[in-house]
Short mmCIF file of C-alpha atoms and ligand atoms in Angstrom, two decimals:
data_model
loop_
_atom_site.label_atom_id
_atom_site.label_comp_id
_atom_site.label_asym_id
_atom_site.label_seq_id
_atom_site.Cartn_x
_atom_site.Cartn_y
_atom_site.Cartn_z
CA MET H 1 0.00 0.00 0.00
CA ASN H 2 1.33 3.40 -0.91
CA ILE H 3 1.31 5.37 2.34
CA SER H 4 3.19 8.69 2.24
CA LYS H 5 6.38 8.52 4.24
CA ASP H 6 7.80 11.92 3.33
CA SER H 7 9.76 12.65 6.49
CA SER H 8 10.30 16.32 5.53
CA LYS H 9 6.63 16.90 6.32
CA ALA H 10 6.57 14.79 9.47
CA ILE H 11 4.70 16.29 12.40
CA THR H 12 5.86 15.17 15.83
CA LYS H 13 3.79 14.31 18.89
CA GLU H 14 5.59 17.08 20.78
CA SER H 15 4.67 19.73 18.22
CA VAL H 16 0.99 18.76 18.26
CA ILE H 17 0.68 18.50 22.04
CA GLU H 18 2.50 21.73 22.91
CA ARG H 19 -0.18 23.75 21.10
CA TYR H 20 -2.64 22.70 23.80
CA LEU H 21 -0.41 23.32 26.83
CA PRO H 22 0.36 26.40 28.91
CA ALA H 23 3.93 27.76 28.62
CA THR H 24 5.00 25.88 31.73
CA VAL H 25 3.39 22.72 33.00
CA VAL H 26 3.57 22.08 36.73
CA PRO H 27 1.77 19.64 39.02
CA VAL H 28 -1.28 21.29 40.59
CA VAL H 29 -1.45 18.69 43.38
CA ASP H 30 1.12 16.47 45.13
CA SER H 31 -0.89 13.40 44.30
CA ILE H 32 -4.11 12.75 42.39
CA ASP H 33 -6.95 10.36 43.20
CA THR H 34 -6.75 7.16 41.20
CA VAL H 35 -8.35 7.39 37.75
CA PHE H 36 -9.77 4.43 35.81
CA ALA H 37 -10.10 3.57 32.12
CA PRO H 38 -11.69 0.40 30.73
CA SER H 39 -10.14 -2.08 28.36
CA ASN H 40 -11.89 -2.39 24.98
CA ILE H 41 -12.48 -4.98 22.26
CA ALA H 42 -12.88 -3.81 18.67
CA LEU H 43 -15.82 -5.14 16.65
CA CYS H 44 -14.40 -3.32 13.61
CA LYS H 45 -10.62 -3.41 13.98
CA TYR H 46 -7.92 -0.76 13.73
CA TRP H 47 -5.24 -2.32 11.51
CA GLY H 48 -2.74 -0.17 9.65
CA LYS H 49 -1.39 3.34 10.22
CA ARG H 50 -1.31 6.26 7.84
CA ASP H 51 1.14 7.96 10.23
CA ALA H 52 3.29 5.87 12.57
CA GLU H 53 4.52 8.79 14.70
CA LEU H 54 1.03 9.97 15.63
CA ASN H 55 -0.70 6.55 15.46
CA LEU H 56 -3.12 7.78 12.79
CA PRO H 57 -5.16 4.89 11.42
CA ILE H 58 -5.95 3.98 7.83
CA ASN H 59 -9.53 3.12 8.84
CA SER H 60 -12.09 4.06 11.45
CA SER H 61 -12.86 1.43 14.10
CA LEU H 62 -15.62 0.61 16.58
CA SER H 63 -15.23 -1.07 19.95
CA ILE H 64 -17.03 -2.07 23.10
CA SER H 65 -15.50 -1.22 26.45
CA LEU H 66 -15.20 -3.93 29.09
CA ALA H 67 -16.92 -2.17 32.01
CA HIS H 68 -14.92 -2.70 35.22
CA LEU H 69 -11.97 -4.46 33.52
CA GLY H 70 -9.17 -2.01 32.86
CA SER H 71 -6.42 0.12 34.36
CA LYS H 72 -6.29 2.31 37.47
CA THR H 73 -3.55 4.94 37.57
CA ARG H 74 -2.27 7.53 40.02
CA ILE H 75 0.50 10.12 39.64
CA SER H 76 2.33 11.82 42.51
CA VAL H 77 5.30 14.12 42.88
CA SER H 78 8.45 12.14 43.67
CA ASP H 79 12.24 12.48 44.15
CA THR H 80 12.95 10.35 41.11
CA ASP H 81 10.88 9.14 38.18
CA GLN H 82 9.47 5.73 39.03
CA VAL H 83 6.83 3.45 37.57
CA TRP H 84 4.94 0.85 39.59
CA LEU H 85 2.87 -1.89 37.97
CA ASN H 86 0.47 -3.99 40.06
CA GLY H 87 2.36 -3.05 43.24
CA ASN H 88 5.87 -3.73 41.91
CA LEU H 89 8.53 -1.16 41.02
CA VAL H 90 9.44 -1.55 37.34
CA ALA H 91 13.13 -1.13 36.43
CA ALA H 92 13.81 2.31 34.91
CA ASP H 93 15.28 0.81 31.74
CA ASP H 94 12.38 -1.58 31.24
CA LYS H 95 10.37 -1.01 28.04
CA PHE H 96 7.16 -0.46 29.99
CA SER H 97 8.74 2.09 32.29
CA ARG H 98 10.28 4.00 29.41
CA LYS H 99 6.98 4.13 27.52
CA VAL H 100 5.18 5.57 30.54
CA ILE H 101 7.85 8.18 31.36
CA ASN H 102 8.25 9.15 27.68
CA PHE H 103 4.52 9.80 27.55
CA ILE H 104 4.66 11.98 30.70
CA GLU H 105 7.61 13.83 29.15
CA LEU H 106 5.43 14.91 26.20
CA PHE H 107 3.60 17.09 28.73
CA ARG H 108 6.30 17.82 31.32
CA ARG H 109 8.81 18.94 28.65
CA GLY H 110 11.85 18.94 30.91
CA ALA H 111 10.17 20.73 33.84
CA ALA H 112 12.09 20.27 37.09
CA HIS H 113 10.04 17.66 38.92
CA SER H 114 9.91 13.89 39.02
CA VAL H 115 6.88 11.65 39.16
CA LYS H 116 5.77 8.37 40.63
CA VAL H 117 3.26 6.59 38.40
CA GLU H 118 1.31 3.72 39.92
CA THR H 119 -0.79 1.53 37.64
CA GLU H 120 -2.91 -1.48 38.40
CA ASN H 121 -4.51 -3.63 35.75
CA ASN H 122 -7.46 -5.69 36.95
CA ILE H 123 -7.73 -7.48 33.63
CA PRO H 124 -7.42 -11.14 34.57
CA THR H 125 -3.99 -12.15 33.30
CA ALA H 126 -5.59 -15.46 32.42
CA ALA H 127 -7.72 -13.64 29.83
CA GLY H 128 -4.65 -12.69 27.82
CA LEU H 129 -5.98 -9.22 27.03
CA ALA H 130 -3.68 -6.38 26.05
CA SER H 131 -3.57 -3.55 28.58
CA SER H 132 -2.03 -0.78 26.47
CA ALA H 133 -5.44 0.65 25.52
CA SER H 134 -6.72 1.05 29.08
CA GLY H 135 -3.21 1.83 30.33
CA PHE H 136 -2.61 4.85 28.09
CA ALA H 137 -6.21 6.05 28.47
CA ALA H 138 -5.88 6.02 32.27
CA LEU H 139 -2.43 7.63 32.05
CA MET H 140 -3.83 10.44 29.87
CA LEU H 141 -6.66 11.08 32.35
CA ALA H 142 -4.13 11.08 35.19
CA VAL H 143 -1.83 13.54 33.38
CA ASN H 144 -4.80 15.82 32.71
CA THR H 145 -5.66 15.95 36.42
CA PHE H 146 -2.11 16.04 37.78
CA TYR H 147 -1.15 19.05 35.64
CA GLY H 148 -4.62 20.68 35.79
CA LEU H 149 -4.75 20.78 31.97
CA ASP H 150 -8.54 20.70 31.72
CA LEU H 151 -8.39 19.31 28.17
CA GLU H 152 -11.59 18.56 26.25
CA PRO H 153 -12.61 14.90 25.83
CA GLN H 154 -11.77 14.89 22.12
CA VAL H 155 -8.29 16.24 22.80
CA LEU H 156 -7.79 13.69 25.59
CA SER H 157 -8.76 10.92 23.17
CA ALA H 158 -6.43 12.22 20.44
CA PHE H 159 -3.53 12.47 22.91
CA ALA H 160 -4.21 9.00 24.38
CA ARG H 161 -4.07 7.77 20.76
CA MET H 162 -0.47 8.97 20.55
CA GLY H 163 0.36 6.59 23.42
CA SER H 164 -1.39 3.67 21.76
CA GLY H 165 -3.96 3.83 18.97
CA SER H 166 -6.61 1.75 20.70
CA ALA H 167 -6.28 3.90 23.86
CA SER H 168 -8.26 6.61 22.04
CA ARG H 169 -11.33 4.35 22.45
CA SER H 170 -10.72 3.49 26.11
CA LEU H 171 -11.75 6.96 27.31
CA TYR H 172 -15.39 5.86 27.20
CA GLU H 173 -17.79 3.15 28.35
CA GLY H 174 -20.04 1.17 26.01
CA PHE H 175 -19.82 1.34 22.22
CA VAL H 176 -17.13 3.72 20.98
CA GLU H 177 -16.18 4.81 17.46
CA TRP H 178 -12.68 6.06 16.66
CA GLN H 179 -12.99 8.30 13.63
CA MET H 180 -9.91 7.99 11.47
CA GLY H 181 -9.79 11.71 10.59
CA VAL H 182 -8.02 13.26 7.63
CA ARG H 183 -5.92 16.04 9.13
CA GLU H 184 -2.16 15.80 9.00
CA ASP H 185 -1.82 16.71 12.69
CA GLY H 186 -4.43 14.06 13.56
CA MET H 187 -6.51 16.29 15.78
CA ASP H 188 -9.67 15.07 14.07
CA SER H 189 -8.65 11.45 14.77
CA PHE H 190 -10.33 10.79 18.11
CA ALA H 191 -13.00 8.53 19.56
CA LEU H 192 -16.59 9.34 20.47
CA PRO H 193 -19.06 7.24 22.46
CA LEU H 194 -22.28 5.97 20.87
CA THR H 195 -25.36 6.74 22.93
CA THR H 196 -27.02 3.35 22.33
CA ARG H 197 -26.74 0.77 25.11
CA TRP H 198 -27.28 -2.98 24.77
CA SER H 199 -27.86 -4.37 28.23
CA ASP H 200 -27.97 -8.11 27.45
CA LEU H 201 -24.83 -8.16 25.31
CA ARG H 202 -22.03 -10.35 26.70
CA VAL H 203 -18.33 -10.78 25.93
CA GLY H 204 -16.57 -14.03 26.90
CA LEU H 205 -12.79 -14.18 27.24
CA VAL H 206 -11.30 -17.49 26.08
CA LYS H 207 -7.69 -17.92 27.11
CA VAL H 208 -5.50 -19.75 24.63
CA SER H 209 -2.11 -18.36 25.64
CA THR H 210 -0.91 -15.50 27.83
CA GLY H 211 2.72 -15.55 26.73
CA GLU H 212 4.23 -12.41 25.17
CA LYS H 213 3.60 -12.39 21.42
CA ALA H 214 6.52 -12.64 19.03
CA VAL H 215 5.39 -9.72 16.87
CA ASP H 216 3.76 -6.72 18.56
CA SER H 217 0.78 -4.92 16.99
CA ARG H 218 2.82 -1.96 15.79
CA SER H 219 5.30 -4.13 13.86
CA GLY H 220 2.52 -6.44 12.69
CA MET H 221 0.53 -3.55 11.25
CA ASN H 222 3.54 -2.11 9.46
CA ARG H 223 4.48 -5.47 8.01
CA THR H 224 0.94 -6.03 6.74
CA VAL H 225 0.64 -2.57 5.16
CA ASP H 226 4.07 -2.86 3.54
CA THR H 227 3.94 -6.43 2.22
CA ALA H 228 0.37 -7.77 1.86
CA HIS H 229 -1.34 -7.05 -1.47
CA LEU H 230 -4.48 -8.32 0.24
CA TYR H 231 -4.32 -5.28 2.53
CA GLN H 232 -5.61 -3.15 -0.38
CA SER H 233 -9.09 -4.48 0.31
CA TRP H 234 -8.98 -3.86 4.07
CA PRO H 235 -10.07 -0.18 4.17
CA LEU H 236 -13.14 -1.02 2.05
CA GLN H 237 -14.02 -3.99 4.25
CA ALA H 238 -13.64 -1.89 7.40
CA ALA H 239 -15.81 0.94 6.04
CA ALA H 240 -18.57 -1.49 5.04
CA ASP H 241 -18.38 -3.29 8.40
CA LEU H 242 -18.56 -0.03 10.32
CA GLU H 243 -21.80 0.83 8.56
CA ARG H 244 -23.24 -2.64 9.25
CA LEU H 245 -22.28 -2.38 12.92
CA HIS H 246 -24.03 0.97 13.24
CA ARG H 247 -27.14 -0.61 11.76
CA ALA H 248 -26.85 -3.68 14.01
CA ILE H 249 -26.51 -1.51 17.12
CA ALA H 250 -29.37 0.82 16.16
CA ASP H 251 -31.69 -2.16 15.48
CA GLN H 252 -30.27 -4.29 18.34
CA ASN H 253 -29.79 -6.97 15.68
CA PHE H 254 -27.40 -9.42 17.35
CA THR H 255 -27.03 -11.70 14.31
CA LEU H 256 -25.84 -8.78 12.20
CA LEU H 257 -23.50 -7.59 14.96
CA GLY H 258 -21.96 -11.03 15.50
CA GLU H 259 -21.60 -11.88 11.80
CA THR H 260 -20.01 -8.52 11.05
CA ALA H 261 -17.57 -8.62 13.97
CA GLU H 262 -16.46 -12.18 13.19
CA GLN H 263 -16.00 -11.51 9.46
CA ASN H 264 -14.13 -8.30 10.24
CA ALA H 265 -11.70 -10.06 12.58
CA LEU H 266 -11.09 -12.90 10.13
CA SER H 267 -10.57 -10.43 7.27
CA MET H 268 -7.95 -8.61 9.36
CA HIS H 269 -6.23 -11.93 10.11
CA ALA H 270 -6.35 -12.81 6.40
CA THR H 271 -4.32 -9.68 5.63
CA MET H 272 -1.82 -10.65 8.36
CA ILE H 273 -1.43 -14.17 6.98
CA ALA H 274 -0.90 -12.69 3.50
CA SER H 275 2.07 -10.61 4.77
CA TRP H 276 5.69 -11.56 4.31
CA PRO H 277 7.16 -13.03 6.42
CA PRO H 278 3.73 -14.44 7.23
CA LEU H 279 2.06 -13.31 10.41
CA LEU H 280 -0.13 -15.95 12.01
CA TYR H 281 -1.14 -15.21 15.59
CA TRP H 282 -3.30 -18.34 15.85
CA GLN H 283 -2.43 -21.39 17.91
CA PRO H 284 -3.97 -24.83 17.40
CA ASP H 285 -6.28 -24.08 20.38
CA SER H 286 -7.47 -20.88 18.68
CA VAL H 287 -8.62 -22.93 15.70
CA ALA H 288 -10.18 -25.53 18.00
CA ALA H 289 -12.18 -22.75 19.70
CA MET H 290 -13.32 -21.39 16.31
CA GLN H 291 -14.52 -24.85 15.35
CA SER H 292 -16.46 -25.19 18.63
CA ILE H 293 -18.09 -21.82 17.94
CA TRP H 294 -19.08 -22.80 14.40
CA GLN H 295 -20.40 -26.14 15.72
CA ALA H 296 -22.46 -24.30 18.36
CA ARG H 297 -23.94 -22.09 15.64
CA ALA H 298 -24.76 -25.15 13.53
CA GLU H 299 -26.67 -26.41 16.60
CA GLY H 300 -28.64 -23.17 16.87
CA VAL H 301 -26.63 -21.25 19.50
CA GLU H 302 -26.11 -17.60 18.51
CA LEU H 303 -22.41 -17.40 19.31
CA TYR H 304 -19.76 -15.41 17.43
CA PHE H 305 -16.14 -14.42 18.06
CA THR H 306 -13.55 -11.79 17.46
CA MET H 307 -9.75 -11.93 17.81
CA ASP H 308 -6.98 -9.36 18.06
CA ALA H 309 -3.24 -9.53 17.41
CA GLY H 310 -2.85 -12.66 19.51
CA PRO H 311 -4.14 -16.21 19.85
CA ASN H 312 -6.97 -15.53 22.32
CA ILE H 313 -10.63 -15.63 21.34
CA LYS H 314 -13.32 -13.21 22.51
CA LEU H 315 -16.84 -14.61 22.36
CA LEU H 316 -19.89 -12.49 21.57
CA PHE H 317 -23.32 -13.64 22.72
CA THR H 318 -26.43 -12.42 24.55
CA ALA H 319 -27.56 -13.08 28.11
CA ASP H 320 -30.08 -15.76 27.11
CA ALA H 321 -27.27 -17.92 25.67
CA GLU H 322 -24.89 -17.48 28.64
CA ALA H 323 -25.63 -20.80 30.38
CA GLU H 324 -25.26 -22.75 27.13
CA VAL H 325 -22.01 -20.93 26.20
CA LYS H 326 -20.52 -21.61 29.66
CA LEU H 327 -21.27 -25.32 29.23
CA ARG H 328 -19.29 -25.30 25.99
CA PHE H 329 -16.45 -23.14 27.39
CA PRO H 330 -15.99 -24.19 31.05
CA GLY H 331 -14.39 -21.53 33.28
CA LEU H 332 -15.23 -18.75 30.80
CA GLU H 333 -14.72 -15.18 32.08
CA VAL H 334 -17.89 -13.31 31.12
CA VAL H 335 -18.18 -9.51 30.94
CA ALA H 336 -21.46 -7.58 30.77
CA PRO H 337 -20.30 -4.34 29.08
CA PHE H 338 -23.47 -2.46 30.04
CA GLY H 339 -23.66 -3.77 33.62
C1 LIG M 401 -7.87 -3.01 17.63
N1 LIG M 401 -5.52 -3.85 17.69
O1 LIG M 401 -8.64 -2.32 16.95
C2 LIG M 401 -6.71 -3.67 16.91
C3 LIG M 401 -7.07 -5.04 16.44
C4 LIG M 401 -4.97 -5.16 17.54
C5 LIG M 401 -5.80 -5.85 16.54
O2 LIG M 401 -5.49 -1.75 18.42
O3 LIG M 401 0.73 0.65 17.64
O4 LIG M 401 -1.70 -1.47 20.76
O5 LIG M 401 0.03 1.26 19.97
O6 LIG M 401 -1.28 2.07 17.98
O7 LIG M 401 -3.40 0.14 19.81
C6 LIG M 401 -3.67 -3.04 19.04
O8 LIG M 401 -2.86 -2.01 18.63
O9 LIG M 401 -1.26 -0.35 18.56
C7 LIG M 401 -4.95 -2.84 18.36
P1 LIG M 401 -0.39 0.99 18.54
P2 LIG M 401 -2.33 -0.85 19.58
O10 LIG M 401 -8.06 -3.21 18.85
#
């Protein structure tokens, strides 16, 4: 795919963010109350960047937030920069630590204070869910409070996106659409919540593997965009699926929602598999779970799935099928996104 990579025109995160900041940024409190952001699962996936620096997507996406599952974050003034994850101090040269402090630095811009960042993820590790979406969303909310920035929701979402694309969607509960935007500085590329709720919708988290993946999403996306001819069809597929999902949500048509989400996920994986070197996130147990789902459907159970850049399967069903689905997937972690 021919994405412009003219570095002479490149806009940096720093240059975009500084336009929204006062001349000097200082903590307005010693320590903030903990803020929370939910994890989210895309029903229409974000796959492929038109700008890697700003995490600007090639297509719009639509997700559902996972209610109480997510990240809690607190920032306080400290003698040295330090990052704590789930109660443990993370080494300063660790990748996670550096990502967090680099993000803070986009706002602090060399100001003479250090911070302690404490994050807790309550996403069951057994579920194998990524935490970068909720993590950067919570961190953005924490930065906003700690420095008294008072940024508008759309700006918060656009800035969270610079931490991790999918974090733009984790600012909200329920259904959320991340509009791709067209501006070069990306400030029209933010997420907005949909007003429609769907109280009996359920998401089931099927663990296949929780090990660290060999190819992270960022590299996987770049490889797909650069090497898969099949990727040419992805933006069209995503646009059509987004429209179908809006219709499914408006009509509370679960069949349409499930079919669209499953086809969207498999289409994304098809583009990954068509990359070179090939990118296959599936494990044998992922395929076994897909076959169980298709068997359940053949037996009349309305059960669908979606998958992200990993081997784990996320089930989609409604409350009336929950008992039946749990029989087929013993020990399933079930989330009710609308409580
Ligand atoms: C999504 N994924 O829409 C898609 C589906 C994975 C597959 O967003 O590079 O961690 O930080 O912007 O947000 C995961 O990608 O990637 C993701 P970066 P991110 O949920």
